[in-house]
A tleap script that builds the chain and sets N, CA, C and O, in Angstrom:
source leaprc.protein.ff14SB
mol = sequence {
  NMET GLN ILE ILE PRO VAL ILE THR VAL MET
  SER ILE GLN ILE GLY ALA MET VAL VAL GLY
  SER VAL LEU VAL GLU ASN VAL PHE ALA LEU
  PRO GLY LEU GLY SER LEU LEU ILE ASN ALA
  ILE ASN THR SER ASP TYR PRO ILE VAL GLN
  SER VAL MET LEU LEU LEU VAL ALA VAL PHE
  LEU ILE LEU ASN LEU ILE VAL ASP ILE ILE
  TYR ALA ILE ILE ASP PRO ARG ILE ARG LEU
  LEU CGLY
}
set mol.1.N position { 25.494 18.206 -15.589 }
set mol.1.CA position { 24.138 18.048 -16.092 }
set mol.1.C position { 23.135 18.263 -14.953 }
set mol.1.O position { 23.264 17.681 -13.876 }
set mol.2.N position { 22.167 19.086 -15.205 }
set mol.2.CA position { 21.171 19.394 -14.188 }
set mol.2.C position { 19.913 18.557 -14.322 }
set mol.2.O position { 18.998 18.701 -13.512 }
set mol.3.N position { 19.840 17.694 -15.313 }
set mol.3.CA position { 18.623 16.919 -15.507 }
set mol.3.C position { 18.631 15.625 -14.692 }
set mol.3.O position { 17.577 15.022 -14.495 }
set mol.4.N position { 19.780 15.195 -14.223 }
set mol.4.CA position { 19.849 13.943 -13.474 }
set mol.4.C position { 19.041 14.012 -12.170 }
set mol.4.O position { 18.319 13.059 -11.877 }
set mol.5.N position { 19.122 15.076 -11.383 }
set mol.5.CA position { 18.251 15.127 -10.184 }
set mol.5.C position { 16.760 15.141 -10.528 }
set mol.5.O position { 15.940 14.608 -9.781 }
set mol.6.N position { 16.421 15.745 -11.648 }
set mol.6.CA position { 15.011 15.772 -12.067 }
set mol.6.C position { 14.533 14.357 -12.388 }
set mol.6.O position { 13.424 13.977 -12.014 }
set mol.7.N position { 15.356 13.587 -13.070 }
set mol.7.CA position { 15.000 12.199 -13.404 }
set mol.7.C position { 14.871 11.376 -12.130 }
set mol.7.O position { 13.974 10.540 -12.020 }
set mol.8.N position { 15.756 11.605 -11.170 }
set mol.8.CA position { 15.689 10.878 -9.902 }
set mol.8.C position { 14.384 11.163 -9.177 }
set mol.8.O position { 13.717 10.237 -8.717 }
set mol.9.N position { 14.017 12.412 -9.072 }
set mol.9.CA position { 12.778 12.780 -8.377 }
set mol.9.C position { 11.565 12.237 -9.125 }
set mol.9.O position { 10.608 11.775 -8.503 }
set mol.10.N position { 11.598 12.292 -10.455 }
set mol.10.CA position { 10.472 11.757 -11.240 }
set mol.10.C position { 10.299 10.265 -11.003 }
set mol.10.O position { 9.171 9.791 -10.872 }
set mol.11.N position { 11.397 9.516 -10.946 }
set mol.11.CA position { 11.278 8.077 -10.731 }
set mol.11.C position { 10.730 7.766 -9.346 }
set mol.11.O position { 9.943 6.833 -9.184 }
set mol.12.N position { 11.141 8.540 -8.347 }
set mol.12.CA position { 10.612 8.333 -7.001 }
set mol.12.C position { 9.119 8.646 -6.966 }
set mol.12.O position { 8.349 7.927 -6.329 }
set mol.13.N position { 8.707 9.713 -7.647 }
set mol.13.CA position { 7.297 10.085 -7.666 }
set mol.13.C position { 6.443 9.055 -8.400 }
set mol.13.O position { 5.320 8.774 -7.982 }
set mol.14.N position { 6.960 8.494 -9.485 }
set mol.14.CA position { 6.211 7.461 -10.207 }
set mol.14.C position { 6.036 6.232 -9.331 }
set mol.14.O position { 4.963 5.629 -9.307 }
set mol.15.N position { 7.083 5.861 -8.615 }
set mol.15.CA position { 6.974 4.738 -7.686 }
set mol.15.C position { 5.981 5.009 -6.579 }
set mol.15.O position { 5.230 4.117 -6.186 }
set mol.16.N position { 5.968 6.231 -6.071 }
set mol.16.CA position { 5.008 6.592 -5.021 }
set mol.16.C position { 3.577 6.554 -5.550 }
set mol.16.O position { 2.655 6.190 -4.820 }
set mol.17.N position { 3.389 6.926 -6.811 }
set mol.17.CA position { 2.043 6.871 -7.387 }
set mol.17.C position { 1.557 5.435 -7.517 }
set mol.17.O position { 0.375 5.159 -7.308 }
set mol.18.N position { 2.456 4.521 -7.858 }
set mol.18.CA position { 2.065 3.107 -7.973 }
set mol.18.C position { 1.635 2.580 -6.614 }
set mol.18.O position { 0.608 1.910 -6.505 }
set mol.19.N position { 2.403 2.872 -5.586 }
set mol.19.CA position { 2.049 2.412 -4.243 }
set mol.19.C position { 0.836 3.178 -3.713 }
set mol.19.O position { 0.024 2.614 -2.980 }
set mol.20.N position { 0.707 4.439 -4.072 }
set mol.20.CA position { -0.439 5.229 -3.650 }
set mol.20.C position { -1.745 4.751 -4.243 }
set mol.20.O position { -2.819 5.070 -3.732 }
set mol.21.N position { -1.660 3.991 -5.313 }
set mol.21.CA position { -2.893 3.458 -5.915 }
set mol.21.C position { -3.609 2.522 -4.960 }
set mol.21.O position { -4.829 2.378 -5.038 }
set mol.22.N position { -2.873 1.883 -4.058 }
set mol.22.CA position { -3.506 1.016 -3.061 }
set mol.22.C position { -4.476 1.831 -2.208 }
set mol.22.O position { -5.606 1.409 -1.962 }
set mol.23.N position { -4.029 2.987 -1.766 }
set mol.23.CA position { -4.881 3.846 -0.944 }
set mol.23.C position { -6.053 4.403 -1.742 }
set mol.23.O position { -7.184 4.407 -1.256 }
set mol.24.N position { -5.799 4.870 -2.953 }
set mol.24.CA position { -6.852 5.464 -3.777 }
set mol.24.C position { -7.913 4.430 -4.129 }
set mol.24.O position { -9.108 4.722 -4.075 }
set mol.25.N position { -7.485 3.226 -4.489 }
set mol.25.CA position { -8.456 2.192 -4.836 }
set mol.25.C position { -9.282 1.787 -3.629 }
set mol.25.O position { -10.462 1.460 -3.761 }
set mol.26.N position { -8.672 1.806 -2.459 }
set mol.26.CA position { -9.421 1.449 -1.259 }
set mol.26.C position { -10.421 2.533 -0.884 }
set mol.26.O position { -11.551 2.219 -0.509 }
set mol.27.N position { -10.037 3.793 -0.974 }
set mol.27.CA position { -10.923 4.893 -0.590 }
set mol.27.C position { -12.103 5.013 -1.552 }
set mol.27.O position { -13.239 5.202 -1.118 }
set mol.28.N position { -11.841 4.904 -2.853 }
set mol.28.CA position { -12.892 5.100 -3.845 }
set mol.28.C position { -13.522 3.809 -4.340 }
set mol.28.O position { -14.304 3.834 -5.290 }
set mol.29.N position { -13.201 2.684 -3.720 }
set mol.29.CA position { -13.770 1.368 -4.051 }
set mol.29.C position { -13.602 1.026 -5.527 }
set mol.29.O position { -14.538 0.562 -6.179 }
set mol.30.N position { -12.408 1.259 -6.041 }
set mol.30.CA position { -12.098 0.920 -7.427 }
set mol.30.C position { -11.467 -0.465 -7.492 }
set mol.30.O position { -10.702 -0.832 -6.600 }
set mol.31.N position { -11.770 -1.235 -8.522 }
set mol.31.CA position { -11.120 -2.538 -8.652 }
set mol.31.C position { -9.685 -2.365 -9.169 }
set mol.31.O position { -9.411 -1.490 -9.991 }
set mol.32.N position { -8.798 -3.193 -8.683 }
set mol.32.CA position { -7.408 -3.130 -9.120 }
set mol.32.C position { -6.506 -3.865 -8.150 }
set mol.32.O position { -6.973 -4.580 -7.262 }
set mol.33.N position { -5.195 -3.678 -8.333 }
set mol.33.CA position { -4.236 -4.363 -7.469 }
set mol.33.C position { -4.341 -3.889 -6.022 }
set mol.33.O position { -4.152 -4.675 -5.094 }
set mol.34.N position { -4.638 -2.627 -5.833 }
set mol.34.CA position { -4.759 -2.112 -4.473 }
set mol.34.C position { -5.893 -2.750 -3.706 }
set mol.34.O position { -5.722 -3.160 -2.558 }
set mol.35.N position { -7.038 -2.837 -4.327 }
set mol.35.CA position { -8.170 -3.466 -3.646 }
set mol.35.C position { -7.953 -4.970 -3.486 }
set mol.35.O position { -8.406 -5.568 -2.511 }
set mol.36.N position { -7.257 -5.575 -4.450 }
set mol.36.CA position { -6.915 -7.000 -4.318 }
set mol.36.C position { -6.005 -7.207 -3.112 }
set mol.36.O position { -6.187 -8.153 -2.345 }
set mol.37.N position { -5.030 -6.324 -2.948 }
set mol.37.CA position { -4.105 -6.432 -1.823 }
set mol.37.C position { -4.829 -6.236 -0.497 }
set mol.37.O position { -4.607 -6.997 0.445 }
set mol.38.N position { -5.682 -5.239 -0.412 }
set mol.38.CA position { -6.417 -4.984 0.841 }
set mol.38.C position { -7.338 -6.155 1.182 }
set mol.38.O position { -7.403 -6.579 2.336 }
set mol.39.N position { -8.047 -6.676 0.185 }
set mol.39.CA position { -8.932 -7.825 0.435 }
set mol.39.C position { -8.144 -9.055 0.863 }
set mol.39.O position { -8.586 -9.810 1.729 }
set mol.40.N position { -6.972 -9.258 0.256 }
set mol.40.CA position { -6.145 -10.409 0.619 }
set mol.40.C position { -5.604 -10.260 2.039 }
set mol.40.O position { -5.504 -11.244 2.771 }
set mol.41.N position { -5.259 -9.045 2.428 }
set mol.41.CA position { -4.791 -8.821 3.798 }
set mol.41.C position { -5.922 -9.075 4.789 }
set mol.41.O position { -5.710 -9.701 5.828 }
set mol.42.N position { -7.117 -8.595 4.473 }
set mol.42.CA position { -8.261 -8.773 5.379 }
set mol.42.C position { -8.658 -10.232 5.525 }
set mol.42.O position { -9.127 -10.637 6.589 }
set mol.43.N position { -8.478 -11.031 4.476 }
set mol.43.CA position { -8.857 -12.448 4.538 }
set mol.43.C position { -7.669 -13.360 4.832 }
set mol.43.O position { -7.806 -14.582 4.788 }
set mol.44.N position { -6.515 -12.784 5.127 }
set mol.44.CA position { -5.289 -13.536 5.439 }
set mol.44.C position { -4.902 -14.495 4.319 }
set mol.44.O position { -4.494 -15.628 4.574 }
set mol.45.N position { -5.032 -14.041 3.094 }
set mol.45.CA position { -4.641 -14.832 1.930 }
set mol.45.C position { -3.189 -14.480 1.588 }
set mol.45.O position { -2.920 -13.632 0.736 }
set mol.46.N position { -2.269 -15.152 2.273 }
set mol.46.CA position { -0.859 -14.778 2.194 }
set mol.46.C position { -0.224 -14.966 0.822 }
set mol.46.O position { 0.613 -14.146 0.447 }
set mol.47.N position { -0.568 -15.994 0.051 }
set mol.47.CA position { 0.044 -16.094 -1.283 }
set mol.47.C position { -0.282 -14.902 -2.191 }
set mol.47.O position { 0.571 -14.455 -2.958 }
set mol.48.N position { -1.496 -14.395 -2.107 }
set mol.48.CA position { -1.861 -13.232 -2.926 }
set mol.48.C position { -1.146 -11.982 -2.415 }
set mol.48.O position { -0.684 -11.165 -3.211 }
set mol.49.N position { -1.053 -11.829 -1.095 }
set mol.49.CA position { -0.331 -10.689 -0.532 }
set mol.49.C position { 1.124 -10.715 -0.989 }
set mol.49.O position { 1.667 -9.687 -1.396 }
set mol.50.N position { 1.750 -11.875 -0.925 }
set mol.50.CA position { 3.143 -12.001 -1.356 }
set mol.50.C position { 3.293 -11.730 -2.846 }
set mol.50.O position { 4.264 -11.106 -3.272 }
set mol.51.N position { 2.343 -12.192 -3.631 }
set mol.51.CA position { 2.424 -11.992 -5.080 }
set mol.51.C position { 2.283 -10.523 -5.463 }
set mol.51.O position { 3.033 -10.019 -6.299 }
set mol.52.N position { 1.334 -9.847 -4.859 }
set mol.52.CA position { 1.133 -8.431 -5.176 }
set mol.52.C position { 2.328 -7.613 -4.697 }
set mol.52.O position { 2.778 -6.710 -5.404 }
set mol.53.N position { 2.842 -7.911 -3.522 }
set mol.53.CA position { 4.020 -7.189 -3.029 }
set mol.53.C position { 5.228 -7.458 -3.921 }
set mol.53.O position { 6.012 -6.547 -4.189 }
set mol.54.N position { 5.386 -8.689 -4.379 }
set mol.54.CA position { 6.477 -9.014 -5.301 }
set mol.54.C position { 6.334 -8.232 -6.595 }
set mol.54.O position { 7.329 -7.765 -7.149 }
set mol.55.N position { 5.129 -8.085 -7.076 }
set mol.55.CA position { 4.889 -7.310 -8.289 }
set mol.55.C position { 5.227 -5.841 -8.085 }
set mol.55.O position { 5.840 -5.220 -8.953 }
set mol.56.N position { 4.832 -5.277 -6.943 }
set mol.56.CA position { 5.138 -3.880 -6.663 }
set mol.56.C position { 6.647 -3.658 -6.518 }
set mol.56.O position { 7.174 -2.648 -6.987 }
set mol.57.N position { 7.331 -4.584 -5.879 }
set mol.57.CA position { 8.788 -4.475 -5.753 }
set mol.57.C position { 9.448 -4.603 -7.123 }
set mol.57.O position { 10.419 -3.902 -7.411 }
set mol.58.N position { 8.930 -5.491 -7.968 }
set mol.58.CA position { 9.490 -5.643 -9.316 }
set mol.58.C position { 9.311 -4.359 -10.126 }
set mol.58.O position { 10.188 -3.994 -10.909 }
set mol.59.N position { 8.188 -3.679 -9.944 }
set mol.59.CA position { 7.978 -2.399 -10.633 }
set mol.59.C position { 9.027 -1.384 -10.194 }
set mol.59.O position { 9.582 -0.662 -11.022 }
set mol.60.N position { 9.298 -1.329 -8.892 }
set mol.60.CA position { 10.321 -0.412 -8.392 }
set mol.60.C position { 11.696 -0.762 -8.952 }
set mol.60.O position { 12.444 0.123 -9.366 }
set mol.61.N position { 12.028 -2.050 -8.966 }
set mol.61.CA position { 13.345 -2.458 -9.457 }
set mol.61.C position { 13.514 -2.154 -10.941 }
set mol.61.O position { 14.567 -1.673 -11.361 }
set mol.62.N position { 12.497 -2.429 -11.725 }
set mol.62.CA position { 12.573 -2.142 -13.162 }
set mol.62.C position { 12.649 -0.644 -13.398 }
set mol.62.O position { 13.378 -0.194 -14.282 }
set mol.63.N position { 11.917 0.122 -12.630 }
set mol.63.CA position { 11.970 1.578 -12.747 }
set mol.63.C position { 13.371 2.101 -12.423 }
set mol.63.O position { 13.884 2.976 -13.120 }
set mol.64.N position { 13.984 1.570 -11.374 }
set mol.64.CA position { 15.344 1.982 -11.030 }
set mol.64.C position { 16.347 1.574 -12.094 }
set mol.64.O position { 17.290 2.318 -12.364 }
set mol.65.N position { 16.167 0.414 -12.703 }
set mol.65.CA position { 17.050 -0.012 -13.787 }
set mol.65.C position { 16.925 0.919 -14.978 }
set mol.65.O position { 17.932 1.304 -15.572 }
set mol.66.N position { 15.708 1.283 -15.332 }
set mol.66.CA position { 15.497 2.202 -16.453 }
set mol.66.C position { 16.127 3.556 -16.172 }
set mol.66.O position { 16.731 4.159 -17.060 }
set mol.67.N position { 15.988 4.041 -14.933 }
set mol.67.CA position { 16.586 5.326 -14.567 }
set mol.67.C position { 18.105 5.256 -14.658 }
set mol.67.O position { 18.734 6.203 -15.130 }
set mol.68.N position { 18.706 4.156 -14.218 }
set mol.68.CA position { 20.159 4.019 -14.315 }
set mol.68.C position { 20.622 3.996 -15.765 }
set mol.68.O position { 21.666 4.563 -16.089 }
set mol.69.N position { 19.876 3.361 -16.623 }
set mol.69.CA position { 20.234 3.337 -18.050 }
set mol.69.C position { 20.094 4.730 -18.649 }
set mol.69.O position { 20.920 5.142 -19.463 }
set mol.70.N position { 19.062 5.452 -18.253 }
set mol.70.CA position { 18.895 6.826 -18.743 }
set mol.70.C position { 20.038 7.707 -18.259 }
set mol.70.O position { 20.506 8.570 -19.001 }
set mol.71.N position { 20.493 7.502 -17.027 }
set mol.71.CA position { 21.656 8.249 -16.534 }
set mol.71.C position { 22.857 8.036 -17.444 }
set mol.71.O position { 23.541 8.993 -17.808 }
set mol.72.N position { 23.113 6.790 -17.811 }
set mol.72.CA position { 24.275 6.481 -18.651 }
set mol.72.C position { 24.126 7.081 -20.046 }
set mol.72.O position { 25.122 7.449 -20.669 }
set mol.73.N position { 22.907 7.181 -20.538 }
set mol.73.CA position { 22.693 7.778 -21.862 }
set mol.73.C position { 22.892 9.285 -21.806 }
set mol.73.O position { 23.499 9.868 -22.705 }
set mol.74.N position { 22.386 9.912 -20.760 }
set mol.74.CA position { 22.453 11.373 -20.660 }
set mol.74.C position { 23.877 11.853 -20.360 }
set mol.74.O position { 24.361 12.792 -20.992 }
set mol.75.N position { 24.542 11.214 -19.404 }
set mol.75.CA position { 25.872 11.651 -18.990 }
set mol.75.C position { 26.883 10.554 -19.317 }
set mol.75.O position { 26.887 9.515 -18.657 }
set mol.76.N position { 27.733 10.756 -20.313 }
set mol.76.CA position { 28.662 9.695 -20.715 }
set mol.76.C position { 29.724 9.387 -19.653 }
set mol.76.O position { 30.409 8.369 -19.755 }
set mol.77.N position { 29.874 10.239 -18.642 }
set mol.77.CA position { 30.837 9.951 -17.570 }
set mol.77.C position { 30.349 8.815 -16.692 }
set mol.77.O position { 31.149 8.181 -16.004 }
set mol.78.N position { 29.052 8.546 -16.704 }
set mol.78.CA position { 28.474 7.456 -15.907 }
set mol.78.C position { 28.506 6.195 -16.764 }
set mol.78.O position { 27.943 6.156 -17.858 }
set mol.79.N position { 29.177 5.165 -16.245 }
set mol.79.CA position { 29.270 3.904 -16.982 }
set mol.79.C position { 28.374 2.875 -16.320 }
set mol.79.O position { 28.191 2.887 -15.103 }
set mol.80.N position { 27.812 1.977 -17.137 }
set mol.80.CA position { 26.900 0.973 -16.596 }
set mol.80.C position { 27.659 -0.147 -15.895 }
set mol.80.O position { 27.255 -0.574 -14.814 }
set mol.81.N position { 28.739 -0.627 -16.478 }
set mol.81.CA position { 29.483 -1.741 -15.913 }
set mol.81.C position { 30.876 -1.295 -15.529 }
set mol.81.O position { 31.659 -0.859 -16.373 }
set mol.82.N position { 31.176 -1.408 -14.253 }
set mol.82.CA position { 32.532 -1.122 -13.772 }
set mol.82.C position { 32.828 0.274 -13.746 }
set mol.82.O position { 33.931 0.665 -13.364 }
savepdb mol mol.pdb
quit
């Protein structure tokens, strides 16, 4: 199957776009998680920094889980458990 590498690259790009929103929101002064994270870093508000980073990591983990499930659906040779 040639679609599995395409799905892998798409998932990496979607994750990069989520993290890239921090930069875009900071440059264009848009409200959102990115500007919240930058403001929390500047004011040393560590609980908010930890919370936003935990949320971003959770997005990556859920995205990887979805990609693994899609792999198992597309290619029956790939098993989810064992």
